[in-house]
Coordinates of N, CA and C in Angstrom, one line a residue:
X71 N 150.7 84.4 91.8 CA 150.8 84.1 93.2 C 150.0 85.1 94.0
X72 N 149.5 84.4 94.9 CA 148.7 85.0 96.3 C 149.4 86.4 97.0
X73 N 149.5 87.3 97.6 CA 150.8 88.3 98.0 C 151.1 87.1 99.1
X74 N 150.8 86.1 99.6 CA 151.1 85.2 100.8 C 152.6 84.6 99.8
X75 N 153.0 84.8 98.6 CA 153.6 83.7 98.4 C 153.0 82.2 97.4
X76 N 151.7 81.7 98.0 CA 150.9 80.4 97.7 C 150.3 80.7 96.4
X77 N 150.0 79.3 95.2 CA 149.5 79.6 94.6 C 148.1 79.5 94.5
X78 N 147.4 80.3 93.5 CA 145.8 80.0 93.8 C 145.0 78.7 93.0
X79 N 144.5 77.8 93.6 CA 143.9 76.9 93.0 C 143.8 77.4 91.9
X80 N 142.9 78.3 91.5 CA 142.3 78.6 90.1 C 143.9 78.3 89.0
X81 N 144.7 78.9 89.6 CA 146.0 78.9 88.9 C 146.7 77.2 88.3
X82 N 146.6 76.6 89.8 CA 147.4 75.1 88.9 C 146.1 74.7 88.5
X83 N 144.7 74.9 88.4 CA 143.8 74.1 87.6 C 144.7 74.9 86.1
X84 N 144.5 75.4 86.0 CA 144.9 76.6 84.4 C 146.3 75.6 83.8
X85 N 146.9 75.2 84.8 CA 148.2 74.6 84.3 C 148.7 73.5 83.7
X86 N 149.3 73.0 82.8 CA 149.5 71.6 82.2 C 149.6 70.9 83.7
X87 N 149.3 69.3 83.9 CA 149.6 69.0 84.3 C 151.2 68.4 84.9
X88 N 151.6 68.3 83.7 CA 153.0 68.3 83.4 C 154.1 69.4 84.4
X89 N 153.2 70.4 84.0 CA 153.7 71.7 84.9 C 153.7 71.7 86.4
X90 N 152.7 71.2 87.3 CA 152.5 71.1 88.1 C 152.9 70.3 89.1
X91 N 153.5 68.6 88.0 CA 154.2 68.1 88.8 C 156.0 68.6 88.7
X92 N 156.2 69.1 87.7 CA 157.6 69.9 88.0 C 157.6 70.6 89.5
X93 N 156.9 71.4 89.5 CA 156.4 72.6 90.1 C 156.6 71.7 91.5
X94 N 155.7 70.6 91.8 CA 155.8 70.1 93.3 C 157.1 69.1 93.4
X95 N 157.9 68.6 92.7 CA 158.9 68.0 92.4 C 159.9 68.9 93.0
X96 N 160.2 70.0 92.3 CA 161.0 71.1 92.8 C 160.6 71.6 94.3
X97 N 159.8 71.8 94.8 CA 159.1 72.2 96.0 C 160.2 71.2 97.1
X98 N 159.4 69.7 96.9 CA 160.1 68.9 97.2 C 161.6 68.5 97.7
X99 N 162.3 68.8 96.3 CA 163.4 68.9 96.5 C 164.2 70.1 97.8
X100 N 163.4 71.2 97.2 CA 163.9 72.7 97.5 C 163.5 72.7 99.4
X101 N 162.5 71.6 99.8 CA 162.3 71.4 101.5 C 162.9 70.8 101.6
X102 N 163.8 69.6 101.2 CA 164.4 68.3 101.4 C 165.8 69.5 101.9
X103 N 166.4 70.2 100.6 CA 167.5 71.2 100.8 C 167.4 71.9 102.2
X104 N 166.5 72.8 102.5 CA 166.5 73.8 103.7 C 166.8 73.0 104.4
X105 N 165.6 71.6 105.0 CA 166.0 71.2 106.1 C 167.4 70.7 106.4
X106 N 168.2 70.1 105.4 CA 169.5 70.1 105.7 C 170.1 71.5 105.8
X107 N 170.0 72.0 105.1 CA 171.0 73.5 105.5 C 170.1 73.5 107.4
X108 N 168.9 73.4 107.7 CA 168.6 73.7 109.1 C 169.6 72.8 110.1
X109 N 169.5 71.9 109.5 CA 170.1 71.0 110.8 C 171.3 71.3 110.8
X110 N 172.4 71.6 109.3 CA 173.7 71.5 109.9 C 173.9 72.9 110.5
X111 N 172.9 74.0 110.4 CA 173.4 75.5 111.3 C 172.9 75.1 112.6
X112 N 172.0 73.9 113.1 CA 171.7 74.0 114.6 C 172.6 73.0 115.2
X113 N 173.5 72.3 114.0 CA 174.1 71.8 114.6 C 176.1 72.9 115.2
X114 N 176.1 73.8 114.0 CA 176.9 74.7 114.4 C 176.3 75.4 115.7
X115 N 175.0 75.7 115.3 CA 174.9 76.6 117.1 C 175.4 76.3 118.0
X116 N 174.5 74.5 118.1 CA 174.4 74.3 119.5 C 176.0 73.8 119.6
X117 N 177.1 73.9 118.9 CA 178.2 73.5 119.3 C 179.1 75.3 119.6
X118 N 178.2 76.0 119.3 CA 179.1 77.9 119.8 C 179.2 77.9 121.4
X119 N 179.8 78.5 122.0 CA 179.9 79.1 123.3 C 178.9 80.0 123.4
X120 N 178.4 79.8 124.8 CA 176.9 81.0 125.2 C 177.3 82.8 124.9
X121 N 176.5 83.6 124.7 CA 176.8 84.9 124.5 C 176.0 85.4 123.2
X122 N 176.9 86.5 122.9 CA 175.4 87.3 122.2 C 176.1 86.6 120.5
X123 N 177.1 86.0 120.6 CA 177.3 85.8 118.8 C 176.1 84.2 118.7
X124 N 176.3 83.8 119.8 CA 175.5 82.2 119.7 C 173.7 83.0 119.6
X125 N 173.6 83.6 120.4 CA 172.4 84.6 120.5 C 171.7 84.9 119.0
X126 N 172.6 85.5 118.7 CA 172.3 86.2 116.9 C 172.6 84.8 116.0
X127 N 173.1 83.7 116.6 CA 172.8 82.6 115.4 C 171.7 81.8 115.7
X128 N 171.5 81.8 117.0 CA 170.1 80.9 117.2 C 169.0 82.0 116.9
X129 N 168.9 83.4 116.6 CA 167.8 83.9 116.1 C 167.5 83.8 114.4
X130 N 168.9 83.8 114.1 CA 169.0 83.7 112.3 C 168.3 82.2 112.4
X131 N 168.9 81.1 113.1 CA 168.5 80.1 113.1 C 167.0 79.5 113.0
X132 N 166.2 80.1 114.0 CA 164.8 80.4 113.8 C 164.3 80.8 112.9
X133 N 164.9 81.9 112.1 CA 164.3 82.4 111.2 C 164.3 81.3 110.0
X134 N 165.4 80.7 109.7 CA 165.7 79.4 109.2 C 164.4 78.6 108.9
X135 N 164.4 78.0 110.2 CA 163.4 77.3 110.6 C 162.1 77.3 109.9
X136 N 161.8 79.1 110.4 CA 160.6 79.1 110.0 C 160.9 78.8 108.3
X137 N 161.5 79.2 107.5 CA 161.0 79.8 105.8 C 161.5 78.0 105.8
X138 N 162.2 76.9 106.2 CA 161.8 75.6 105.8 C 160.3 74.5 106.3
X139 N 160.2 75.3 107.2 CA 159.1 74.7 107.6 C 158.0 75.4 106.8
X140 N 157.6 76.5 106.0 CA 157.0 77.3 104.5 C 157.2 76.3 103.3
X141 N 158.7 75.9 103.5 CA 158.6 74.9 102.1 C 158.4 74.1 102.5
X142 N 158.4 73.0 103.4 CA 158.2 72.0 103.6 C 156.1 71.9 103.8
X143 N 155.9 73.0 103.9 CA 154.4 73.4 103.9 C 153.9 73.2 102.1
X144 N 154.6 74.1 101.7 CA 154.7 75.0 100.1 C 154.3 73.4 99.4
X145 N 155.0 72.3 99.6 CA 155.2 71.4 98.9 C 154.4 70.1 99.4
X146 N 154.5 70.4 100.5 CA 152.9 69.4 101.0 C 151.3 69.7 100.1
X147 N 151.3 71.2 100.6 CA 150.5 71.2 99.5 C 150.3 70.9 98.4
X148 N 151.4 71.3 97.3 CA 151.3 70.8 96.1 C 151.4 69.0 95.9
X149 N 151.9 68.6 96.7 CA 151.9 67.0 96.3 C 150.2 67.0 96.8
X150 N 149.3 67.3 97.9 CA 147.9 66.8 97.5 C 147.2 67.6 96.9
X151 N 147.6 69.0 96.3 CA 146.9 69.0 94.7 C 146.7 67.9 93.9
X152 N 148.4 67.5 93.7 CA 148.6 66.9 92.6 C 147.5 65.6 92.9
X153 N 147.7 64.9 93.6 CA 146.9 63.5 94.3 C 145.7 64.4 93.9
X154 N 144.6 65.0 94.2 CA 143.6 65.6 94.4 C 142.9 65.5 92.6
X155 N 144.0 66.3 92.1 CA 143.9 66.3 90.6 C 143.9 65.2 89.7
X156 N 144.8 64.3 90.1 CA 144.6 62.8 89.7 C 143.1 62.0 89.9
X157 N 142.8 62.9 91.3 CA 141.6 61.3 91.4 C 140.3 62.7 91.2
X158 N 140.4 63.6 90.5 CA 139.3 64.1 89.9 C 139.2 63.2 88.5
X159 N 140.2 63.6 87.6 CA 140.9 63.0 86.7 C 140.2 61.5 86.4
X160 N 140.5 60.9 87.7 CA 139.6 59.5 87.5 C 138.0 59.4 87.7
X161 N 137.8 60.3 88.0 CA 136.5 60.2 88.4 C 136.0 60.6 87.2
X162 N 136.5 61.8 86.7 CA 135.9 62.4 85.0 C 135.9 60.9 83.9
X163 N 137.0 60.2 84.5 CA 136.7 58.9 83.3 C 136.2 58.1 83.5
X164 N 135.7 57.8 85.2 CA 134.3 56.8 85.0 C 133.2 57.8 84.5
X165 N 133.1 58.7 85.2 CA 131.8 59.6 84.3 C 131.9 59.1 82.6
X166 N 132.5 59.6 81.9 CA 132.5 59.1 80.9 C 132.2 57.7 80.3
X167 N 133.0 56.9 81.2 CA 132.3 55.5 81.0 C 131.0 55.1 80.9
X168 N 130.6 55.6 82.1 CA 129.3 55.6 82.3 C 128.2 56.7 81.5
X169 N 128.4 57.5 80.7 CA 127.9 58.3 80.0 C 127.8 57.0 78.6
X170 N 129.0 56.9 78.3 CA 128.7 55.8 77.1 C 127.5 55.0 77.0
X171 N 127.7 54.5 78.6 CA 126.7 52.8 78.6 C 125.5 53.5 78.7
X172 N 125.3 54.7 79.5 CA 123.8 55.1 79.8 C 123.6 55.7 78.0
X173 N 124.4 56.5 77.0 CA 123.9 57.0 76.0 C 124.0 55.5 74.9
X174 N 124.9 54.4 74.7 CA 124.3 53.2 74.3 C 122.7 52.4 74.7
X175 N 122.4 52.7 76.2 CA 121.2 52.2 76.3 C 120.0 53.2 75.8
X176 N 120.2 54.3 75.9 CA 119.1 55.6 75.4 C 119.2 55.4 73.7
X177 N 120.2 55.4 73.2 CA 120.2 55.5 71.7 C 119.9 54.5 70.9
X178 N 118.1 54.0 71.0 CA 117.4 53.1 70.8 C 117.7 52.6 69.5
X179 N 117.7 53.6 68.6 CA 117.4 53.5 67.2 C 119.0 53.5 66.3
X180 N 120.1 53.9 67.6 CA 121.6 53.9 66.6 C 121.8 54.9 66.0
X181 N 120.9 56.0 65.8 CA 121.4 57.2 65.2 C 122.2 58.1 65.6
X182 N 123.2 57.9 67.0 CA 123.6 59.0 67.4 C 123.3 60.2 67.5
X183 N 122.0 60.3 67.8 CA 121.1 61.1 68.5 C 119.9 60.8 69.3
X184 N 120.0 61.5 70.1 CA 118.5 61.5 70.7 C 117.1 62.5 71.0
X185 N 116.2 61.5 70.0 CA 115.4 62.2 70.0 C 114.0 61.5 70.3
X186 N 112.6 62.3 70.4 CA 111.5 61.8 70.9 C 111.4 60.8 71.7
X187 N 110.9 59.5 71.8 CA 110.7 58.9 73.1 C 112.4 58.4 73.4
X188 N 113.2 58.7 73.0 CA 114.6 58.7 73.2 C 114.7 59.7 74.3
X189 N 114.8 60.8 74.2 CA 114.9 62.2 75.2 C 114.0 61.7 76.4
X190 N 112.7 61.3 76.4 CA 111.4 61.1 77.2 C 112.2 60.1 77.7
X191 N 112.9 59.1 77.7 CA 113.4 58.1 78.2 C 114.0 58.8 79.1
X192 N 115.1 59.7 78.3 CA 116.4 60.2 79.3 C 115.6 60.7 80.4
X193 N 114.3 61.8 80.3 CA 114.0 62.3 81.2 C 113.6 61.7 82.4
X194 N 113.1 60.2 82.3 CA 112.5 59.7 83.1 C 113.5 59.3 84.0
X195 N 114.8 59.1 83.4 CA 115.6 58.3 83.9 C 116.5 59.5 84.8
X196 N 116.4 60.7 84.3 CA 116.5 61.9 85.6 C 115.5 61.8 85.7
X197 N 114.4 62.1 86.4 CA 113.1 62.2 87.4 C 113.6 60.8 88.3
X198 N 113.9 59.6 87.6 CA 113.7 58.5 89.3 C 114.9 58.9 89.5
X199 N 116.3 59.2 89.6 CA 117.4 59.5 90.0 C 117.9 60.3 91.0
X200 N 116.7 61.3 90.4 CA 116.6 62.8 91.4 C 115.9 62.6 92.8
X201 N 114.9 61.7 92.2 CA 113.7 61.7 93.6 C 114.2 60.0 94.2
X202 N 115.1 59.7 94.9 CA 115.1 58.7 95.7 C 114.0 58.0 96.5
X203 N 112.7 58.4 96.3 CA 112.0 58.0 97.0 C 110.9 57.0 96.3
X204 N 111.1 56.5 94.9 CA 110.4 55.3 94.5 C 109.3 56.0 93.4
X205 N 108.7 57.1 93.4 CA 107.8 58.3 92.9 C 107.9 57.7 91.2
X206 N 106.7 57.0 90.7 CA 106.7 56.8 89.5 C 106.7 58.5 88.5
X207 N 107.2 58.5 87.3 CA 106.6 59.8 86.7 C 105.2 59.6 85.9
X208 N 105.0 60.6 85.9 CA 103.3 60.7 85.7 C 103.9 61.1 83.7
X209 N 102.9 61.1 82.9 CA 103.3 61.4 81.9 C 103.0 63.0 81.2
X210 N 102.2 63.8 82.4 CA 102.4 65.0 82.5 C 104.0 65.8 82.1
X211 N 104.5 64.8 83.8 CA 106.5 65.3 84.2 C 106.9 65.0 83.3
X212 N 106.6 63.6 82.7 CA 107.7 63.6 81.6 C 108.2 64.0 80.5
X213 N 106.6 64.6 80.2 CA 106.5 65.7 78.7 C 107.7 66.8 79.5
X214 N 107.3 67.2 80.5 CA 107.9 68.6 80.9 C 109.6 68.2 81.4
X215 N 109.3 67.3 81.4 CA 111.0 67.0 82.1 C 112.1 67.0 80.4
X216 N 111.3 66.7 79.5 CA 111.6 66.3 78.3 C 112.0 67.4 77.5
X217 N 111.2 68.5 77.4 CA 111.2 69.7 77.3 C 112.4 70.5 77.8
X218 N 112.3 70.6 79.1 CA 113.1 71.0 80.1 C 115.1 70.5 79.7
X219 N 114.9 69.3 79.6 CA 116.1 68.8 78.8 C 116.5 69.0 77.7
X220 N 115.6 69.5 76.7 CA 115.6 69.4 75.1 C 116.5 71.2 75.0
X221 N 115.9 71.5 75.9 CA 116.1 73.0 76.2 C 117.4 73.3 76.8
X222 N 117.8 72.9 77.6 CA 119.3 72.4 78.5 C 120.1 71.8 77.3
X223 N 120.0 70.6 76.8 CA 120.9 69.9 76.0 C 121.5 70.5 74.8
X224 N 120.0 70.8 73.9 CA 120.1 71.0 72.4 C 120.7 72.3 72.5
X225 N 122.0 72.3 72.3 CA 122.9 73.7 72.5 C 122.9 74.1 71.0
X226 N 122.8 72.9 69.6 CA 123.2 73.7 68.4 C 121.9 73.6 67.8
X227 N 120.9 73.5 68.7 CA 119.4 74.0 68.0 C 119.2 73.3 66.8
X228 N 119.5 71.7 66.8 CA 119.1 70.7 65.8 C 117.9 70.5 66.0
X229 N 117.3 70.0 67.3 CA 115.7 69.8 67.4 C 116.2 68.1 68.3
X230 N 117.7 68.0 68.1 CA 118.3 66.4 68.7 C 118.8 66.9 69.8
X231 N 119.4 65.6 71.0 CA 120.7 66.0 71.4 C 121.6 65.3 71.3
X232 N 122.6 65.6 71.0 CA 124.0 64.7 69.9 C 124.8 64.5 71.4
X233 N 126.0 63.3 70.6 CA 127.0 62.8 72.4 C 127.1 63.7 72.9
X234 N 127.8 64.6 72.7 CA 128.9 65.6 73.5 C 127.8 66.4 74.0
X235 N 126.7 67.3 73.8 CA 125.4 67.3 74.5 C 125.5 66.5 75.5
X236 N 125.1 65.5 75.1 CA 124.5 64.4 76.2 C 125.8 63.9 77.5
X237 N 126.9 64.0 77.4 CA 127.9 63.8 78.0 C 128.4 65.1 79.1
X238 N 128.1 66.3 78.3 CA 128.1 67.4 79.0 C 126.8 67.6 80.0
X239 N 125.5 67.3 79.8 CA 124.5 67.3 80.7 C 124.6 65.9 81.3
X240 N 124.8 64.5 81.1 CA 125.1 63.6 82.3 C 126.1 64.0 83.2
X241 N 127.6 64.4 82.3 CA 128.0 65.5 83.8 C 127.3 66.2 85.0
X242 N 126.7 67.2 84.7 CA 126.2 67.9 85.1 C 125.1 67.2 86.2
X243 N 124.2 66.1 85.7 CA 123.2 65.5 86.5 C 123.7 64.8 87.4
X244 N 125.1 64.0 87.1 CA 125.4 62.9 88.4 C 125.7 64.0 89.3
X245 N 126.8 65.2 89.0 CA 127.3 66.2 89.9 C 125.8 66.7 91.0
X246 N 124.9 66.4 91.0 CA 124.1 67.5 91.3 C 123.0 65.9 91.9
X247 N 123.5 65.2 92.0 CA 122.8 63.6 92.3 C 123.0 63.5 93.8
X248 N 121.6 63.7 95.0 CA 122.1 63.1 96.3 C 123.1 61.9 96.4
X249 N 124.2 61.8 97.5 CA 124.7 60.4 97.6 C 124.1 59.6 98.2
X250 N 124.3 58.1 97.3 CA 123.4 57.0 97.2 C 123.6 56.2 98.7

């Protein structure tokens, strides 16, 4: 935890998911609680006689206030983490979807890999992606875009680049893709 109290993003990324919805479940609960304990002490106040004992309960009373109005903060947050993390979650599985169909259409030959005018494909197909502007590739770029990929992708130095390569850099390319 933050010295604030809050936790740090980096932290519920780290966390099962599982965990996290505990985590805001309880939150939840734990603001649901205060604010009742709030209301039934403002409702004892405002029924005291004026003076300095009603004084010191409407200050405790504020103070009240504030640390449920923290949970009821504490826990807002965490439910649009959780929401937040869900619809990354979905987005990582159309990426993948779409990693399939695009590595089914590249993987000319069926080998589960890609190589030679297989890779030159992929490159081409980042060069029009990147440049929005219609720009055929010349077949200078493509050698080099090809390269450039083979170098990026081929992480186990086969001379190919195998799915999970290929899945890990289409990540990477839609991320980094103007919106359309």
């Amino acid at each position: 935890m933050e010295a604030s109290g809050e936790l740090r993003v980096e932290t519920l990324d780290a966390m099962p998911e599982s965990h996290v919805k505990d985590m805001a479940h309880a939150a939840a609960e734990q603001a649901v609680e205060e604010a009742k304990a709030v209301d039934e002490a403002r409702a004892v106040v405002e029924s005291m006689d004026e003076g300095t004992e009603k004084q010191a309960a409407q200050a405790k009373l504020a103070e009240e206030e504030s640390h449920a109005a923290l949970k009821a903060d504490e826990a807002r947050k965490l439910e649009e983490y959780e929401e937040h993390r869900a619809e990354c979650e979905q987005q990582k599985a159309v990426l993948h979807v779409g990693a399939q169909a695009k590595w089914d259409e590249l993987d000319v030959d069926g080998s589960g890999s890609l190589e030679g005018d297989e890779v030159a494909a992929l490159a081409e197909w980042v060069w029009c992606s990147m440049r929005g502007d219609g720009e055929e590739i010349t077949s200078k770029d493509r050698l080099r875009e090809a390269a450039s990929i083979m170098e990026r992708c081929d992480t186990n130095g086969d001379g190919s680049i195998d799915r999970g390569e290929f899945v890990s850099y289409y990540d990477e390319v839609l991320v980094s893709l103007p919106a359309m």
